mmCIF file of C-alpha atoms and ligand atoms in Angstrom:
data_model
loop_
_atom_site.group_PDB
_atom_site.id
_atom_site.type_symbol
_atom_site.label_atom_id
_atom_site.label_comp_id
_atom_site.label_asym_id
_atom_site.label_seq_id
_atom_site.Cartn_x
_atom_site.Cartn_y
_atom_site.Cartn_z
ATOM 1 C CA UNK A 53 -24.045 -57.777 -165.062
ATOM 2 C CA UNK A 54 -23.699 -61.220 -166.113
ATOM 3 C CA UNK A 55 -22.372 -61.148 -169.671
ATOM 4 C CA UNK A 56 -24.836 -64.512 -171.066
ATOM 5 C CA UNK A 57 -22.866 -65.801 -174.144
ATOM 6 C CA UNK A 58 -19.086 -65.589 -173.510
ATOM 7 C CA UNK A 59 -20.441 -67.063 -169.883
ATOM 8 C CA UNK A 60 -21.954 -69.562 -172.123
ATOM 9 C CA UNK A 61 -18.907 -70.257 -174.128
ATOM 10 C CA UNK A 62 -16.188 -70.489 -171.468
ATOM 11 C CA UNK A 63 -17.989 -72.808 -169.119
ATOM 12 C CA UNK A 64 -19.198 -75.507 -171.374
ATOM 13 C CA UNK A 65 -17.375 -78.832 -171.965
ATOM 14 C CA UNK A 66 -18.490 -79.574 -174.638
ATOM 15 C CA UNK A 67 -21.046 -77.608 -177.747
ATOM 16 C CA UNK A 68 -24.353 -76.789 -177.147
ATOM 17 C CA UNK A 69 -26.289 -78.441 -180.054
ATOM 18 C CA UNK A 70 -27.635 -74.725 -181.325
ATOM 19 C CA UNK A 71 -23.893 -74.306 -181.873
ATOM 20 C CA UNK A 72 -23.705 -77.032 -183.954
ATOM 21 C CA UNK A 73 -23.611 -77.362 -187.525
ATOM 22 C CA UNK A 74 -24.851 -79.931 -189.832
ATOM 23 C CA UNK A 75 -22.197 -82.308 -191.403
ATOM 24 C CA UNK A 76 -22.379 -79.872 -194.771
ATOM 25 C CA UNK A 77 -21.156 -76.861 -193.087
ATOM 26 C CA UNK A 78 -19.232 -77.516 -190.091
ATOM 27 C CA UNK A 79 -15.424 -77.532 -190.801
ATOM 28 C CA UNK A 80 -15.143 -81.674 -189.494
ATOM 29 C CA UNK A 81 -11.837 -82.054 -190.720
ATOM 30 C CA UNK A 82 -9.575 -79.764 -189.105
ATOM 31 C CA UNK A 83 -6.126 -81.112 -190.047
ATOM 32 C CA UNK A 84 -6.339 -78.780 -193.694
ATOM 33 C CA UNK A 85 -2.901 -77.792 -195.385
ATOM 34 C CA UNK A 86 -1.739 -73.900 -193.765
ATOM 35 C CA UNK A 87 -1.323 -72.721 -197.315
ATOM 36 C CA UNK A 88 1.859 -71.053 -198.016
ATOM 37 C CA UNK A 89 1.371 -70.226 -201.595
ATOM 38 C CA UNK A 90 -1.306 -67.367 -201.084
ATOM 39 C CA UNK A 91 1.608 -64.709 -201.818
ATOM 40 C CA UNK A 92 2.468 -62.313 -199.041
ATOM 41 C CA UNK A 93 3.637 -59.247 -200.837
ATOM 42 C CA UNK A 94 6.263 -57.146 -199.424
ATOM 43 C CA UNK A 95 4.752 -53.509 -200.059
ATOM 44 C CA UNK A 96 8.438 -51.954 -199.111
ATOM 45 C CA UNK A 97 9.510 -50.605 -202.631
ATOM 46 C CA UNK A 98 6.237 -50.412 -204.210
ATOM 47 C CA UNK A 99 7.078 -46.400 -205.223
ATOM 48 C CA UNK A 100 10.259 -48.298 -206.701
ATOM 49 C CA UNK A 101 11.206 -49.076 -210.239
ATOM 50 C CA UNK A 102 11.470 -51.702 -211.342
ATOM 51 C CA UNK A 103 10.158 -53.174 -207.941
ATOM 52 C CA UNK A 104 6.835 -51.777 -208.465
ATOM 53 C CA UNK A 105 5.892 -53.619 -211.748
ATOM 54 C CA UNK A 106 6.829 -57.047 -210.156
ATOM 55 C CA UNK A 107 4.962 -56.569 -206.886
ATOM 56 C CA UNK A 108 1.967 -55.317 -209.526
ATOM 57 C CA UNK A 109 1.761 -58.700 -211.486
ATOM 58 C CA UNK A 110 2.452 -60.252 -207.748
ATOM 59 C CA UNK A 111 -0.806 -58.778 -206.541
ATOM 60 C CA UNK A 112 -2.762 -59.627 -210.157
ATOM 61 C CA UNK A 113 -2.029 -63.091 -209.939
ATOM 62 C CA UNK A 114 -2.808 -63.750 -206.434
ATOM 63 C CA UNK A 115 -6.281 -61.955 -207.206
ATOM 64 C CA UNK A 116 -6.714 -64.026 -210.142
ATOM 65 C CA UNK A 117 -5.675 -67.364 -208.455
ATOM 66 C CA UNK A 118 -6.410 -67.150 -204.699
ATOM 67 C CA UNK A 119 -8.747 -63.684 -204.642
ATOM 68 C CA UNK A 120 -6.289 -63.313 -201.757
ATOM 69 C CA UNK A 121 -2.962 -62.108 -200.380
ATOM 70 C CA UNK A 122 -1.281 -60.802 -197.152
ATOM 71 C CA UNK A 123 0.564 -57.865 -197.276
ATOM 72 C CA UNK A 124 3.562 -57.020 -195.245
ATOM 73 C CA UNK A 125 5.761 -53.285 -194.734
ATOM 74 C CA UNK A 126 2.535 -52.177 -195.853
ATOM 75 C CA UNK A 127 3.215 -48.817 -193.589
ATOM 76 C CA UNK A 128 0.344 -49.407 -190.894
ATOM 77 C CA UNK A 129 2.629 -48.654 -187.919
ATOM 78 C CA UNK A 130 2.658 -51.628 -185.366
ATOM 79 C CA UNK A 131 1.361 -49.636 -182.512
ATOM 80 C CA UNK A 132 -1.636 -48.368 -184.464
ATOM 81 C CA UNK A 133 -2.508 -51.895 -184.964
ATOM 82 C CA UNK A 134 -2.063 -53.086 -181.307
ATOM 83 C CA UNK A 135 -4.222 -50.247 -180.044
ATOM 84 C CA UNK A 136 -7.029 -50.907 -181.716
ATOM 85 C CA UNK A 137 -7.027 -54.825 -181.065
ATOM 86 C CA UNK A 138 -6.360 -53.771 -177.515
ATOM 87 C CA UNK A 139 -9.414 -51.486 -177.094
ATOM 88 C CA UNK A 140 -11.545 -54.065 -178.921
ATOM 89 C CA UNK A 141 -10.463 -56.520 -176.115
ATOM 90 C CA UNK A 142 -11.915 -54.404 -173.862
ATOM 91 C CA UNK A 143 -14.871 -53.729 -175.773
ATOM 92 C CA UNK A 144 -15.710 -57.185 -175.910
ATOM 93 C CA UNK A 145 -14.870 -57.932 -172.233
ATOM 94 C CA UNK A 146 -17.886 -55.071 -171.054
ATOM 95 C CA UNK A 147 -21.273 -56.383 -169.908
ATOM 96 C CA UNK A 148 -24.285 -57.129 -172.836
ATOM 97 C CA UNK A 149 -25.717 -54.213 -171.952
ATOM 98 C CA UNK A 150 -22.792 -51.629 -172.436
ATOM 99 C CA UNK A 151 -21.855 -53.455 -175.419
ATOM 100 C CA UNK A 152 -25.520 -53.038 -177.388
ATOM 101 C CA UNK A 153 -26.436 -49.954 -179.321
ATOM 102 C CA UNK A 154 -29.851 -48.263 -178.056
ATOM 103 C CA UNK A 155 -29.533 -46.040 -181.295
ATOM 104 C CA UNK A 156 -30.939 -47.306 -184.249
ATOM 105 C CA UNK A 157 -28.306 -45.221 -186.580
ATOM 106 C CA UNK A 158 -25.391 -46.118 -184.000
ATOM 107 C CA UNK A 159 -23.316 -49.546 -184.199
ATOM 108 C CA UNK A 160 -24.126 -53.207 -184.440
ATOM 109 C CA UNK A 161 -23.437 -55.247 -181.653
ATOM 110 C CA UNK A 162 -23.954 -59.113 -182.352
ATOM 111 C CA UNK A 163 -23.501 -61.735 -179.535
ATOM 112 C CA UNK A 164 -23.498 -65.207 -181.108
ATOM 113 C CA UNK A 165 -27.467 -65.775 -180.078
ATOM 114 C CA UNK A 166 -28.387 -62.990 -182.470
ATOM 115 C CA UNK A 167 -27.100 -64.929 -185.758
ATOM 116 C CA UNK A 168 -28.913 -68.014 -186.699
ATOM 117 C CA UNK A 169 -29.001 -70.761 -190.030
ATOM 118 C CA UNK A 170 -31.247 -73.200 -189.901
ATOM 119 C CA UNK A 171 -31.507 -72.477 -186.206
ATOM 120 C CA UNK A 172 -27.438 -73.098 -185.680
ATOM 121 C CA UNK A 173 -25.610 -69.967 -184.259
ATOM 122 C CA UNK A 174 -22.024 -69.333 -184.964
ATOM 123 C CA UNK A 175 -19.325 -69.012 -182.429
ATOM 124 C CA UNK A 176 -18.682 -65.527 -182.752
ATOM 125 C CA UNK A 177 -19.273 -61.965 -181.327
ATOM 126 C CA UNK A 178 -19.247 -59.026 -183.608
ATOM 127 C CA UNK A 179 -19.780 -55.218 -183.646
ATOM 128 C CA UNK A 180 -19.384 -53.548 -186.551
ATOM 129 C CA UNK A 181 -20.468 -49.431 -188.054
ATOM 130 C CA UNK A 182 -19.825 -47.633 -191.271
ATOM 131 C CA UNK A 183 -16.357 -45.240 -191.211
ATOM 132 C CA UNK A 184 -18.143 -42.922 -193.827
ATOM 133 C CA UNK A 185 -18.281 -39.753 -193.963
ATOM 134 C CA UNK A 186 -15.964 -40.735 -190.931
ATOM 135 C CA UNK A 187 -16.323 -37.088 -188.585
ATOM 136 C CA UNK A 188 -20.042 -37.642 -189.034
ATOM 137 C CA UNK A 189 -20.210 -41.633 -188.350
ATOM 138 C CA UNK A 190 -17.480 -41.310 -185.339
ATOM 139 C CA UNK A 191 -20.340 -39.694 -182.891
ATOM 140 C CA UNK A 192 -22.411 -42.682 -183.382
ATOM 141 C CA UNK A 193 -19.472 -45.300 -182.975
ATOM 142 C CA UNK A 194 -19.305 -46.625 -178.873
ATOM 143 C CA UNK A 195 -18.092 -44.041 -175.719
ATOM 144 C CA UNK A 196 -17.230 -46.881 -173.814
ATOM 145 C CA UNK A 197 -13.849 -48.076 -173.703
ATOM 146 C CA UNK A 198 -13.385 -43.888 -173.416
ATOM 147 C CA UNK A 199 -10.419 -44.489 -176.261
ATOM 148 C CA UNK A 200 -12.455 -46.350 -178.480
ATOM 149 C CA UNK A 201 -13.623 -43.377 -181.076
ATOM 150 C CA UNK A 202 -9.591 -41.983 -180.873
ATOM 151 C CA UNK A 203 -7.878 -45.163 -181.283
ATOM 152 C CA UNK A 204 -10.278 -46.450 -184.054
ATOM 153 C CA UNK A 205 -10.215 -43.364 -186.299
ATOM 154 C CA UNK A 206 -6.863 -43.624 -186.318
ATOM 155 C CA UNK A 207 -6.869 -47.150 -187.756
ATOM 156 C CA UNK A 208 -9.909 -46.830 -189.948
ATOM 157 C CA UNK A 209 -7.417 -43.657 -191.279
ATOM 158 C CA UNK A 210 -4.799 -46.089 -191.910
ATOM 159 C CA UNK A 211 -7.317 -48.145 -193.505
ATOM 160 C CA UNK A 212 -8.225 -45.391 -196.114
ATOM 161 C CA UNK A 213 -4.715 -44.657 -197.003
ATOM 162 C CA UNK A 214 -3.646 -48.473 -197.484
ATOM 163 C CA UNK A 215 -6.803 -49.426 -199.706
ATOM 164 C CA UNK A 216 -5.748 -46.080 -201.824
ATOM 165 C CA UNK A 217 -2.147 -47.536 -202.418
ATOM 166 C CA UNK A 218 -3.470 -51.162 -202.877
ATOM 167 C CA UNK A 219 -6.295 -50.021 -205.491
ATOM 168 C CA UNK A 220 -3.645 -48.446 -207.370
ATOM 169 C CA UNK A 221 -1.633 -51.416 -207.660
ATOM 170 C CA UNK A 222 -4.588 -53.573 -208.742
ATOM 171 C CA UNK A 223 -5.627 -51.024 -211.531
ATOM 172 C CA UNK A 224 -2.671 -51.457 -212.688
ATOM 173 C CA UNK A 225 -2.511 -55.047 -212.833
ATOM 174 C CA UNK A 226 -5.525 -54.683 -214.716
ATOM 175 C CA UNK A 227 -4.476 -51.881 -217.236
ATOM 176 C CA UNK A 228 -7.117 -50.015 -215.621
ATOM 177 C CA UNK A 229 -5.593 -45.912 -215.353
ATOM 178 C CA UNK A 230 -4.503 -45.386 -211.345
ATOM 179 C CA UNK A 231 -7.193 -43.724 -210.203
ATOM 180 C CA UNK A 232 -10.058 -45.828 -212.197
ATOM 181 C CA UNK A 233 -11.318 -47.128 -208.702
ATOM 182 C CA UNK A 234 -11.076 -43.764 -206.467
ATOM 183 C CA UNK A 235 -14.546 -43.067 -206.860
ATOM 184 C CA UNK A 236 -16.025 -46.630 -206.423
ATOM 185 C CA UNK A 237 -13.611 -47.170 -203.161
ATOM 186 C CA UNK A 238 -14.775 -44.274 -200.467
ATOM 187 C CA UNK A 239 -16.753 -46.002 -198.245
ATOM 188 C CA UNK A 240 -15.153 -48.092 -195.385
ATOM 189 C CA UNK A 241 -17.529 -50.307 -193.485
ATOM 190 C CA UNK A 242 -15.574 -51.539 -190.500
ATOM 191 C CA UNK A 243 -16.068 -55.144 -188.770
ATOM 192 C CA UNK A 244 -14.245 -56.809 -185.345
ATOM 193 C CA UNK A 245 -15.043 -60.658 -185.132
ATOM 194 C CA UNK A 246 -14.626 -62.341 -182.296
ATOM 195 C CA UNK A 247 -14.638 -65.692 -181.632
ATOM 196 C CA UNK A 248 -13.527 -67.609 -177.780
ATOM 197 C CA UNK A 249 -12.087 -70.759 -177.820
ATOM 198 C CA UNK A 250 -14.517 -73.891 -178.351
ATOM 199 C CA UNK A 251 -13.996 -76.956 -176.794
ATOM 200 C CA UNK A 252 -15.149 -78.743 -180.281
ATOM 201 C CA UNK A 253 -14.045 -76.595 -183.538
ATOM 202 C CA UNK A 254 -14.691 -79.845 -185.747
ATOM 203 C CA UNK A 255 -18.820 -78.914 -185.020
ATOM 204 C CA UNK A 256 -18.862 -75.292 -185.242
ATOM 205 C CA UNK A 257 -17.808 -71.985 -187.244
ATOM 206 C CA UNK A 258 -17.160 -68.541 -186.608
ATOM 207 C CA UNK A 259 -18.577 -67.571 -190.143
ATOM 208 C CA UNK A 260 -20.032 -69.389 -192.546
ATOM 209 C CA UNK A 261 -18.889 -69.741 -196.278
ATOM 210 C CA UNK A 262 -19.343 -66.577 -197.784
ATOM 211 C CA UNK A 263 -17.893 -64.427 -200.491
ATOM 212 C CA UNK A 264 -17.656 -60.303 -199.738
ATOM 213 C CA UNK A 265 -20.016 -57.853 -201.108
ATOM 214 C CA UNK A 266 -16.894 -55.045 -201.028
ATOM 215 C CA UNK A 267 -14.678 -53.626 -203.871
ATOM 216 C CA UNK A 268 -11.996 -55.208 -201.391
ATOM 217 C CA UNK A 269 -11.538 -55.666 -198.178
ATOM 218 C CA UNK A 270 -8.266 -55.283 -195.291
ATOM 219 C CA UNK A 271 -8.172 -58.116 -192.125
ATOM 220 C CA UNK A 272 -6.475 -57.846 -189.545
ATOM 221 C CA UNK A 273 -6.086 -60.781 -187.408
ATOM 222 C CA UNK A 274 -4.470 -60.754 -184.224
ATOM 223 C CA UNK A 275 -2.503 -64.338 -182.522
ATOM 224 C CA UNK A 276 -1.449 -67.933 -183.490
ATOM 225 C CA UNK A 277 -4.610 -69.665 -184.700
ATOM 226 C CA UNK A 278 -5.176 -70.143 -188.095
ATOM 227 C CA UNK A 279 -8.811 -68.915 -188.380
ATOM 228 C CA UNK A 280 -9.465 -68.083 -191.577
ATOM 229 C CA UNK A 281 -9.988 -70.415 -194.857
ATOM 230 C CA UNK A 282 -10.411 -69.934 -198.249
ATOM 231 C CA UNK A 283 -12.085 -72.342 -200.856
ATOM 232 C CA UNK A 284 -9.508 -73.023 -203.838
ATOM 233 C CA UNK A 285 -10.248 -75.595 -206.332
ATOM 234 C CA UNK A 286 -12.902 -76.905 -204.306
ATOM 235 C CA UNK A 287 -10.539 -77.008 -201.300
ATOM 236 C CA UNK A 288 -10.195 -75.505 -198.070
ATOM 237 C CA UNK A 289 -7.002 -73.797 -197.536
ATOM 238 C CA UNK A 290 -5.768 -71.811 -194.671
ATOM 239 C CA UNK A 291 -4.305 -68.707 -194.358
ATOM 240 C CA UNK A 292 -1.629 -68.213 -191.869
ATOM 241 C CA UNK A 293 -1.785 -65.661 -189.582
ATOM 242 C CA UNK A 294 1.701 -63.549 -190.195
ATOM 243 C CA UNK A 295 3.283 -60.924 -187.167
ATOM 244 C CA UNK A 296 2.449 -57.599 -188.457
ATOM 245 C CA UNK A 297 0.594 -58.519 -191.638
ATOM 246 C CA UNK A 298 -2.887 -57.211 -193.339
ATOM 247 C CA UNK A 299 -4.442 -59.645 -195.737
ATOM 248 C CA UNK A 300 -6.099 -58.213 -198.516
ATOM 249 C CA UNK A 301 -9.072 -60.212 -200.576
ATOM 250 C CA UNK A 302 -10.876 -59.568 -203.708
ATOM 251 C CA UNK A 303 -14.561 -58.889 -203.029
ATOM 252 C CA UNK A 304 -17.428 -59.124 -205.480
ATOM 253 C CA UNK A 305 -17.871 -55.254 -206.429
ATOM 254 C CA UNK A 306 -13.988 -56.215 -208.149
ATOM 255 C CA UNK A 307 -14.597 -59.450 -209.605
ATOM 256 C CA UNK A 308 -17.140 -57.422 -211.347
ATOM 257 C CA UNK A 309 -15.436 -54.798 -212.450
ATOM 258 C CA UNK A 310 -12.752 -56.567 -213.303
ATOM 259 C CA UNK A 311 -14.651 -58.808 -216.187
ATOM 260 C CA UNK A 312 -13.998 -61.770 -213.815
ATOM 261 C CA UNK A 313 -10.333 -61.560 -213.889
ATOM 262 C CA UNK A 314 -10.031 -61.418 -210.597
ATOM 263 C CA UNK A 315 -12.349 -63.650 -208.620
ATOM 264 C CA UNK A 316 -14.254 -62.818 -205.327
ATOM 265 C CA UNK A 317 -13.344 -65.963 -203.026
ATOM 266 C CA UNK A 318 -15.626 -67.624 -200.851
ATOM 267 C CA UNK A 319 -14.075 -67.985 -197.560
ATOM 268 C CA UNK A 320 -14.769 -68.700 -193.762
ATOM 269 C CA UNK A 321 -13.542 -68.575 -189.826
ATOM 270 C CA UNK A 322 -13.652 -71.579 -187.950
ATOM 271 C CA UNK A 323 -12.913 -71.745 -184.424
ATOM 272 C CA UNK A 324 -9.910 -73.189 -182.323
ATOM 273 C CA UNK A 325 -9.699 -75.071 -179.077
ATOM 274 C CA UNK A 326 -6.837 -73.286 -177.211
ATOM 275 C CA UNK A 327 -7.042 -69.196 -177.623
ATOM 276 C CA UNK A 328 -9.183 -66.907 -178.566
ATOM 277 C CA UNK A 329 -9.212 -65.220 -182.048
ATOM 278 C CA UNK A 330 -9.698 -61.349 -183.342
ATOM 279 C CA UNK A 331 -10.288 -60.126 -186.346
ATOM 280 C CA UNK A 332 -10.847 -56.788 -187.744
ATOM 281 C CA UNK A 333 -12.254 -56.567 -191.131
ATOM 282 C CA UNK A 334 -12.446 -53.050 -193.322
ATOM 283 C CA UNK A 335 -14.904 -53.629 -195.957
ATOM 284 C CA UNK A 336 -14.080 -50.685 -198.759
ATOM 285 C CA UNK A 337 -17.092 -50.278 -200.617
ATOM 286 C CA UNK A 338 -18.555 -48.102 -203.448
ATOM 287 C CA UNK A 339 -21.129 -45.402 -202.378
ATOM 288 C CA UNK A 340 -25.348 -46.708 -202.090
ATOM 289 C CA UNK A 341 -25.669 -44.706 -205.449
ATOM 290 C CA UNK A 342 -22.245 -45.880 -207.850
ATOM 291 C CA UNK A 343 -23.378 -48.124 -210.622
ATOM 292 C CA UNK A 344 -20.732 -50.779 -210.722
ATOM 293 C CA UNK A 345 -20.045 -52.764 -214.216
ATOM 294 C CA UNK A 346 -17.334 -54.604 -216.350
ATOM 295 C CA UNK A 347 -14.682 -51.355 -216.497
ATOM 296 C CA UNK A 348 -15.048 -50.524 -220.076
ATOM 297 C CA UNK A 349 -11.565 -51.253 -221.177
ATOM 298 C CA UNK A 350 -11.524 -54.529 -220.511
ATOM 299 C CA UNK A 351 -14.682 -55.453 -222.729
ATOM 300 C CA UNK A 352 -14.365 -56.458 -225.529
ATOM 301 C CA UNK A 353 -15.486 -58.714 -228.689
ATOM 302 C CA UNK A 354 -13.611 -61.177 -227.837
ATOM 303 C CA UNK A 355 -14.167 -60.169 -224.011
ATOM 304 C CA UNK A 356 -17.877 -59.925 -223.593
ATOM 305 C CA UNK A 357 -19.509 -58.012 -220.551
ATOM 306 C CA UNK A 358 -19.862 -61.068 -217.865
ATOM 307 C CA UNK A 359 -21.893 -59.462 -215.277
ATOM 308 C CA UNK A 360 -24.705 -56.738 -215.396
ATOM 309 C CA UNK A 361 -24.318 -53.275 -214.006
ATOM 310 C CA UNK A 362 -25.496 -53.039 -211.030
ATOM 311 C CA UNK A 363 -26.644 -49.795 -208.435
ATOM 312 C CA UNK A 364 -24.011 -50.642 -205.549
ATOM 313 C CA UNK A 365 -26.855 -49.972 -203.066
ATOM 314 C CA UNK A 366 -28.939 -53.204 -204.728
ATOM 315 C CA UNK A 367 -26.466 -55.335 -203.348
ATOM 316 C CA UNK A 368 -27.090 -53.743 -199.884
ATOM 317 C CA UNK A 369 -31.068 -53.899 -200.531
ATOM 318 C CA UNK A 370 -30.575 -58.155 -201.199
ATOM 319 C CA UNK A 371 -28.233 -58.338 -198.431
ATOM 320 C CA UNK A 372 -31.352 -56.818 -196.387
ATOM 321 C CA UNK A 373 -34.381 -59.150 -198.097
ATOM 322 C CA UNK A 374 -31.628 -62.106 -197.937
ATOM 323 C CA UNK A 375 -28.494 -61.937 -196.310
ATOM 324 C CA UNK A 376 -27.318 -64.669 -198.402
ATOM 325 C CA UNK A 377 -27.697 -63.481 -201.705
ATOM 326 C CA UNK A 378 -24.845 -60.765 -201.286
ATOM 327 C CA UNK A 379 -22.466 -62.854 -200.247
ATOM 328 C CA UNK A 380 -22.371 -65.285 -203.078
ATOM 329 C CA UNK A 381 -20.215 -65.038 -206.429
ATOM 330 C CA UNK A 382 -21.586 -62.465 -208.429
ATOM 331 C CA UNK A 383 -24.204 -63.574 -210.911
ATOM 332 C CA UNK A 384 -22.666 -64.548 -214.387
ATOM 333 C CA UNK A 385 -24.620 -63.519 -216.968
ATOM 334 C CA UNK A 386 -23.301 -66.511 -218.811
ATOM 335 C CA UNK A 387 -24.455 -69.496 -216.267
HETATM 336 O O1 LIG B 298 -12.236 -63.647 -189.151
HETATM 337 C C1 LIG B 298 -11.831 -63.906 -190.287
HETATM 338 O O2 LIG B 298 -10.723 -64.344 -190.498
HETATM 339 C C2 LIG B 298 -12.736 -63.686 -191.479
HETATM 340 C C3 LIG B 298 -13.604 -62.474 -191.375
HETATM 341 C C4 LIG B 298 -14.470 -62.289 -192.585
HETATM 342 O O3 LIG B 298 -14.405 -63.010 -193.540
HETATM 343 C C5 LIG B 298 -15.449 -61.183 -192.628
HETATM 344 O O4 LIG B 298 -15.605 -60.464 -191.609
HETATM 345 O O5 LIG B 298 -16.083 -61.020 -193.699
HETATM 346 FE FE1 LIG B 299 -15.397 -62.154 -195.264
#
């Protein structure tokens, strides 16, 4: 079976024009500074006094400057990591038709036909399915590669563990008690992007500008090529893909909850001319039904409530009617 898009992608010299963005949202320049201030925070002796309280005010001010940080030691064993990039690979590599859903409940398979703005696709392929309540969703997650449901559980249980130790770090940062975002952090939505090599990554993108409807979320990226890029100060920075590390961003559900103190970036992938690029993103999200709002503590007189509270699932409903709308900033209530 002839697999259409990567078919598509590999043989062409040059972008088809459905590939290509206007001049306001293609990348154009492609020469942008590799950004080595985002902090990469070395989660080693984070059970450690007094090594814990430093890597705690590490983490706050990368949320509140960047909304993003790598993490490295961060106890994700290397093999863990490697096996489920590998079986990915292999996902991607099987024909159209092994690779699409015929369950409505099941996965999402996207080939980069399916996604569309202003009748431009990007240069990606995606799958992606919820991790939550994870025995229940595994049975509708893919049988083909046959390791696929093993080796992902494993990861998406590394996943669960990590997010635990990094929300506890963050609450703390925020003088929010430990366990203040437990509750609002049990859902894991999981997402592999990828995205072949273009012969022109000044025209088109892997994904578009876009901030993350999660509490957080974990990515994973996998080779050289610095895909991803994160708007600071009205810039484009890049963040450098690091041998064995997991970079963490702030998504809105926290910007939220955190009065604004730490923001929700808006960030995108482009694409590169020379390999091709992975990533697996683990969006850690509140259940449909948790109403999420300024944390109380940090309100005050002098700190006024600057969003409204919102029913998590809302922000799913929007994302349905308009997938745009849930991927913006949150709504201030002051602009
Ligand atoms: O591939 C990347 O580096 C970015 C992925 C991403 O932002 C997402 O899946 O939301
Ligand atoms: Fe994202």
């Amino acid at each position: 079976m002839e697999n259409q898009c990567v078919k598509r992608w590999f043989n062409v010299q040059s972008v088809p024009a459905d590939y290509s963005f206007s001049p306001k949202d293609r990348p154009g320049q492609l020469q942008i500074p590799l950004c080595d201030t985002i902090p990469v925070v070395d989660l080693q002796n984070a059970t450690k006094s007094p090594e814990r309280s430093s890597i705690v005010q590490e983490i706050f001010k990368a949320g509140q400057e960047y909304g993003f940080f790598q993490v490295i030691n961060h106890g994700v064993p290397e093999n863990v990591a490697r096996d489920t990039f590998n079986v990915f690979k292999e996902f991607f590599d099987m024909s159209e038709e092994d690779k699409k859903c015929k369950d409505s409940q099941g996965w999402i398979y996207m080939g980069s036909t399916d996604y569309a703005k202003d009748g431009v696709h990007l240069w990606r392929d995606s799958v992606k399915h919820s991790c939550h309540p994870l025995e229940e969703c595994m049975q509708r997650w893919p049988q083909k590669p046959t390791l696929y449901r093993e080796v992902v559980e494993a990861y998406v249980e590394e996943m669960k563990r990590l997010s635990g130790r990094i929300l506890e770090l963050i609450c703390e940062g925020l003088g929010l008690e430990a366990k203040y975002l437990e509750d609002l952090s049990q859902v894991q939505l999981l997402i592999c992007n990828h995205y072949p090599r273009c012969p022109e990554p000044s025209l088109t993108l892997g994904l578009l500008k876009h901030c993350d409807p999660s509490l957080i979320t974990i990515l994973l990226q996998e080779g050289n090529a610095c895909g991803l890029q994160v708007l600071n100060n009205g810039k484009w920075i890049g963040v450098a893909p690091l041998p064995n590390a997991l970079v963490v961003n702030v998504g809105n559900q926290l910007e939220i909850i955190s009065n604004g103190r730490l923001k929700s970036a808006e960030h995108r992938a482009v694409t590169n001319s020379y390999e091709t690029r992975t990533s697996i993103a683990t969006f850690i999200n509140p259940c449909h039904n948790s109403i999420v709002e300024p944390a109380k503590v940090l309100v005050d007189e002098s700190n006024p409530p600057r969003f409204a509270a919102t029913i998590y699932k809302d922000f799913v409903y929007k994302s349905e009617i308009s997938p745009d709308e849930a991927t913006k900033p949150p709504k201030s209530l002051y602009s």
